[in-house]
Amino acid sequence: AGKPIKRLFEEAGNENGSVAIADYNKAVKIWAVVIGAARYSAMPMLRYTDDDAYQIFAFLKSPEGGALPDNQVRLLIDEDATRSNILYAMRSIFAKADENDVVLFYFSGHGIEGSF
């Protein structure tokens, strides 16, 4: 929620000075929210944005992309890609990540400043 929950690095002293030591879990997980918004109520329809999102999602679910389980990836397409659904997906998926995990947010849609 945009607030630090714990300190990730601590300073450790040695004869060469201080060194940052990370506190992490060795198991790296990928947490992903994938958005494809082609249809808009007040802007022109886009081509291929939903297809792009489906391709990224399929890759993440494949063995080459990490074979992510359903609880680690969320896909929102067109009518499901509302502002509130996107924010909810980000909060619920990304909150599960720890400091050693990868967080991926993929958005294919209009890039008009301030539109999100």
XYZ file of N, CA and C in Angstrom:
348
model
N 0.832 -1.199 0.000
C 0.000 0.000 0.000
C 0.866 1.247 0.000
N 2.102 1.134 -0.483
C 2.975 2.297 -0.579
C 3.672 2.668 0.713
N 3.613 1.810 1.733
C 4.266 2.090 3.006
C 5.288 0.997 3.284
N 6.468 1.350 3.787
C 7.458 0.311 4.099
C 6.956 -0.569 5.242
N 7.176 -1.881 5.093
C 6.745 -2.784 6.150
C 7.901 -3.312 6.979
N 9.111 -3.300 6.408
C 10.286 -3.648 7.193
C 11.533 -3.213 6.442
N 12.615 -3.090 7.148
C 13.888 -2.688 6.569
C 14.511 -3.897 5.874
N 14.917 -3.720 4.615
C 15.455 -4.830 3.847
C 16.951 -5.025 4.034
N 17.666 -3.954 4.319
C 19.115 -4.043 4.435
C 19.553 -3.511 5.789
N 20.576 -4.147 6.318
C 21.190 -3.675 7.554
C 22.661 -3.461 7.287
N 23.233 -2.516 7.954
C 24.651 -2.243 7.802
C 25.436 -3.184 8.701
N 26.445 -3.823 8.131
C 27.327 -4.701 8.897
C 28.749 -4.189 8.736
N 29.413 -4.009 9.828
C 30.762 -3.457 9.764
C 31.826 -4.537 9.644
N 32.882 -4.203 8.926
C 34.070 -5.049 8.875
C 35.259 -4.142 8.666
N 36.440 -4.712 8.482
C 37.630 -3.881 8.373
C 37.631 -2.988 7.127
N 36.850 -3.337 6.116
C 36.774 -2.528 4.897
C 35.638 -1.515 4.923
N 34.917 -1.454 6.012
C 33.773 -0.548 6.091
C 32.478 -1.327 6.207
N 31.368 -0.663 5.956
C 30.083 -1.333 6.104
C 29.631 -1.951 4.782
N 28.877 -3.037 4.892
C 28.365 -3.768 3.740
C 26.877 -4.003 3.954
N 26.083 -3.822 2.904
C 24.648 -4.078 3.000
C 24.398 -5.580 2.908
N 23.650 -6.099 3.874
C 23.303 -7.513 3.896
C 21.791 -7.621 3.745
N 21.352 -8.345 2.720
C 19.926 -8.466 2.454
C 19.289 -9.555 3.301
N 18.077 -9.309 3.754
C 17.265 -10.302 4.444
C 16.261 -10.819 3.426
N 16.446 -12.057 2.949
C 15.556 -12.547 1.894
C 15.367 -14.053 1.974
N 14.313 -14.509 1.316
C 14.038 -15.927 1.146
C 14.665 -16.335 -0.180
N 15.415 -17.422 -0.208
C 16.112 -17.822 -1.428
C 15.169 -18.223 -2.554
N 13.952 -18.649 -2.229
C 12.993 -19.034 -3.259
C 12.405 -17.779 -3.896
N 12.710 -17.561 -5.161
C 12.211 -16.395 -5.882
C 10.906 -16.769 -6.571
N 9.877 -15.979 -6.329
C 8.588 -16.176 -6.983
C 8.285 -14.957 -7.851
N 7.498 -15.185 -8.890
C 7.045 -14.101 -9.765
C 5.564 -13.874 -9.487
N 5.211 -12.632 -9.249
C 3.825 -12.219 -9.021
C 3.455 -11.255 -10.141
N 2.400 -11.562 -10.894
C 2.111 -10.783 -12.097
C 0.648 -10.375 -12.196
N 0.446 -9.142 -12.653
C -0.873 -8.644 -13.044
C -0.731 -8.229 -14.500
N -1.553 -8.831 -15.367
C -1.467 -8.615 -16.811
C -2.785 -8.003 -17.286
N -2.680 -6.840 -17.930
C -3.850 -6.078 -18.365
C -3.830 -5.917 -19.881
N -4.974 -6.140 -20.508
C -5.140 -5.880 -21.935
C -6.437 -5.120 -22.146
N -6.340 -3.834 -22.409
C -7.533 -2.995 -22.573
C -7.610 -2.479 -24.004
N -8.506 -3.061 -24.785
C -8.688 -2.652 -26.180
C -9.912 -1.760 -26.335
N -10.927 -1.998 -25.524
C -12.193 -1.261 -25.648
C -12.312 -0.220 -24.543
N -12.628 0.996 -24.957
C -12.798 2.112 -24.033
C -14.131 2.789 -24.321
N -14.734 3.377 -23.307
C -16.018 4.051 -23.504
C -15.847 5.432 -24.126
N -14.741 6.109 -23.865
C -14.580 7.486 -24.337
C -13.380 7.687 -25.261
N -12.743 6.592 -25.675
C -11.571 6.693 -26.554
C -11.697 5.648 -27.660
N -10.938 5.832 -28.736
C -10.998 4.854 -29.829
C -10.547 3.465 -29.383
N -11.154 2.453 -29.996
C -10.782 1.074 -29.714
C -9.383 0.803 -30.234
N -8.633 0.021 -29.479
C -7.278 -0.334 -29.882
C -7.268 -1.742 -30.469
N -6.273 -1.996 -31.304
C -6.100 -3.323 -31.877
C -4.939 -4.014 -31.182
N -5.094 -5.272 -30.893
C -4.037 -6.167 -30.415
C -3.655 -6.024 -28.952
N -4.189 -5.076 -28.222
C -3.786 -4.953 -26.816
C -4.241 -6.164 -26.004
N -5.446 -6.644 -26.269
C -5.920 -7.835 -25.571
C -5.123 -9.063 -26.004
N -4.785 -9.137 -27.297
C -3.955 -10.245 -27.780
C -2.580 -10.234 -27.122
N -1.988 -9.042 -26.981
C -0.689 -8.922 -26.313
C -0.754 -9.465 -24.887
N -1.802 -9.093 -24.167
C -1.950 -9.536 -22.780
C -2.131 -11.051 -22.709
N -2.920 -11.611 -23.614
C -3.082 -13.069 -23.640
C -1.754 -13.773 -23.913
N -0.927 -13.196 -24.783
C 0.377 -13.798 -25.092
C 1.301 -13.774 -23.873
N 1.343 -12.655 -23.168
C 2.174 -12.547 -21.960
C 1.675 -13.539 -20.899
N 0.364 -13.588 -20.712
C -0.227 -14.514 -19.741
C 0.125 -15.957 -20.090
N -0.026 -16.325 -21.367
C 0.290 -17.695 -21.796
C 1.761 -18.017 -21.565
N 2.638 -17.041 -21.808
C 4.063 -17.258 -21.567
C 4.327 -17.492 -20.078
N 3.745 -16.671 -19.216
C 3.960 -16.820 -17.776
C 3.428 -18.153 -17.243
N 2.404 -18.684 -17.857
C 1.845 -19.971 -17.451
C 2.628 -21.149 -18.030
N 3.445 -20.905 -19.059
C 4.205 -21.971 -19.713
C 5.449 -22.326 -18.890
N 6.034 -23.511 -19.120
C 7.278 -23.872 -18.423
C 8.410 -22.879 -18.698
N 8.475 -22.351 -19.906
C 9.528 -21.380 -20.248
C 9.365 -20.063 -19.485
N 8.132 -19.708 -19.162
C 7.859 -18.459 -18.460
C 7.753 -18.608 -16.957
N 8.009 -19.798 -16.440
C 7.986 -20.018 -15.001
C 6.849 -20.881 -14.522
N 5.908 -21.234 -15.411
C 4.745 -22.064 -15.044
C 4.072 -21.537 -13.780
N 3.732 -20.251 -13.792
C 3.150 -19.626 -12.606
C 1.806 -20.247 -12.261
N 1.591 -20.545 -10.975
C 0.286 -21.034 -10.554
C -0.747 -19.902 -10.603
N -2.017 -20.263 -10.615
C -3.096 -19.280 -10.734
C -3.066 -18.212 -9.650
N -2.608 -18.561 -8.451
C -2.614 -17.577 -7.361
C -1.487 -16.547 -7.482
N -0.599 -16.692 -8.476
C 0.505 -15.747 -8.641
C 0.352 -14.843 -9.866
N -0.699 -15.039 -10.640
C -0.888 -14.214 -11.836
C -2.372 -13.907 -12.015
N -2.663 -12.674 -12.383
C -4.042 -12.257 -12.635
C -4.106 -11.621 -14.008
N -5.114 -11.992 -14.798
C -5.326 -11.475 -16.149
C -6.643 -10.714 -16.191
N -6.591 -9.464 -16.634
C -7.789 -8.644 -16.791
C -7.838 -8.141 -18.233
N -8.936 -8.440 -18.919
C -9.094 -8.068 -20.323
C -10.354 -7.220 -20.495
N -10.234 -6.158 -21.292
C -11.336 -5.280 -21.710
C -12.263 -4.867 -20.568
N -13.509 -5.368 -20.538
C -14.485 -4.911 -19.542
C -14.046 -5.216 -18.116
N -13.231 -6.247 -17.930
C -12.730 -6.575 -16.590
C -11.583 -5.663 -16.166
N -11.002 -4.941 -17.109
C -9.846 -4.089 -16.820
C -10.284 -2.691 -16.398
N -11.153 -2.622 -15.400
C -11.564 -1.327 -14.853
C -10.506 -0.846 -13.863
N -10.548 0.422 -13.571
C -9.585 0.984 -12.616
C -9.661 0.258 -11.278
N -10.861 0.049 -10.767
C -10.999 -0.595 -9.462
C -10.534 -2.061 -9.510
N -10.823 -2.773 -10.590
C -10.357 -4.160 -10.703
C -8.840 -4.242 -10.806
N -8.239 -3.308 -11.531
C -6.782 -3.295 -11.669
C -6.130 -3.023 -10.313
N -6.620 -2.022 -9.610
C -6.048 -1.699 -8.298
C -6.244 -2.843 -7.312
N -7.412 -3.487 -7.338
C -7.653 -4.625 -6.458
C -6.696 -5.775 -6.778
N -6.518 -6.057 -8.072
C -5.605 -7.136 -8.480
C -4.181 -6.833 -8.034
N -3.752 -5.593 -8.200
C -2.399 -5.221 -7.782
C -2.238 -5.385 -6.278
N -3.210 -4.920 -5.516
C -3.114 -5.023 -4.049
C -3.112 -6.479 -3.597
N -3.992 -7.284 -4.160
C -4.124 -8.659 -3.686
C -2.976 -9.551 -4.138
N -2.465 -9.356 -5.341
C -1.365 -10.186 -5.849
C -0.020 -9.702 -5.296
N 0.255 -8.415 -5.421
C 1.576 -7.898 -5.043
C 1.819 -7.909 -3.542
N 0.773 -7.919 -2.745
C 0.948 -7.964 -1.285
C 1.552 -9.287 -0.828
N 1.481 -10.317 -1.673
C 2.027 -11.630 -1.323
C 3.533 -11.716 -1.568
N 4.092 -10.759 -2.289
C 5.512 -10.790 -2.638
C 6.376 -10.397 -1.447
N 7.533 -11.069 -1.324
C 8.506 -10.633 -0.328
C 9.650 -9.923 -1.041
N 10.660 -9.550 -0.287
C 11.734 -8.714 -0.825
C 12.594 -9.413 -1.877
N 12.506 -10.712 -2.009
C 13.318 -11.439 -2.982
C 12.504 -11.860 -4.208
N 11.250 -11.469 -4.266
C 10.381 -11.857 -5.365
C 10.399 -10.830 -6.489
N 9.852 -11.232 -7.614
C 9.727 -10.357 -8.778
C 8.257 -9.973 -8.910
N 8.000 -8.676 -9.065
C 6.654 -8.166 -9.269
C 6.587 -7.640 -10.700
N 5.618 -8.158 -11.472
C 5.475 -7.771 -12.876
C 4.098 -7.175 -13.100
N 4.065 -5.946 -13.584
C 2.818 -5.301 -13.994
C 2.920 -5.052 -15.482
N 2.055 -5.708 -16.256
C 2.051 -5.548 -17.709
C 0.737 -4.897 -18.108
N 0.826 -3.758 -18.788
C -0.365 -3.035 -19.238
C -0.246 -2.748 -20.713
N -1.227 -3.215 -21.475
C -1.317 -2.903 -22.893
C -2.645 -2.190 -23.103
N -2.560 -0.900 -23.420
C -3.758 -0.082 -23.586
C -3.358 1.328 -23.949
N -4.320 2.266 -23.873
C -4.019 3.661 -24.177
C -2.998 4.195 -23.190
N -2.091 5.005 -23.665
C -1.051 5.580 -22.833
C -1.212 7.071 -22.624
N -2.446 7.542 -22.628
C -2.698 8.971 -22.464
C -2.411 9.364 -21.020
N -1.606 10.403 -20.850
C -1.211 10.842 -19.512
C -2.448 11.187 -18.682
N -2.499 10.647 -17.481
C -3.597 10.919 -16.566
C -4.847 10.093 -16.814
N -4.822 9.217 -17.815
C -6.040 8.466 -18.116
C -6.273 7.319 -17.145
N -5.238 6.836 -16.472
C -5.412 5.770 -15.502
C -5.761 6.364 -14.163
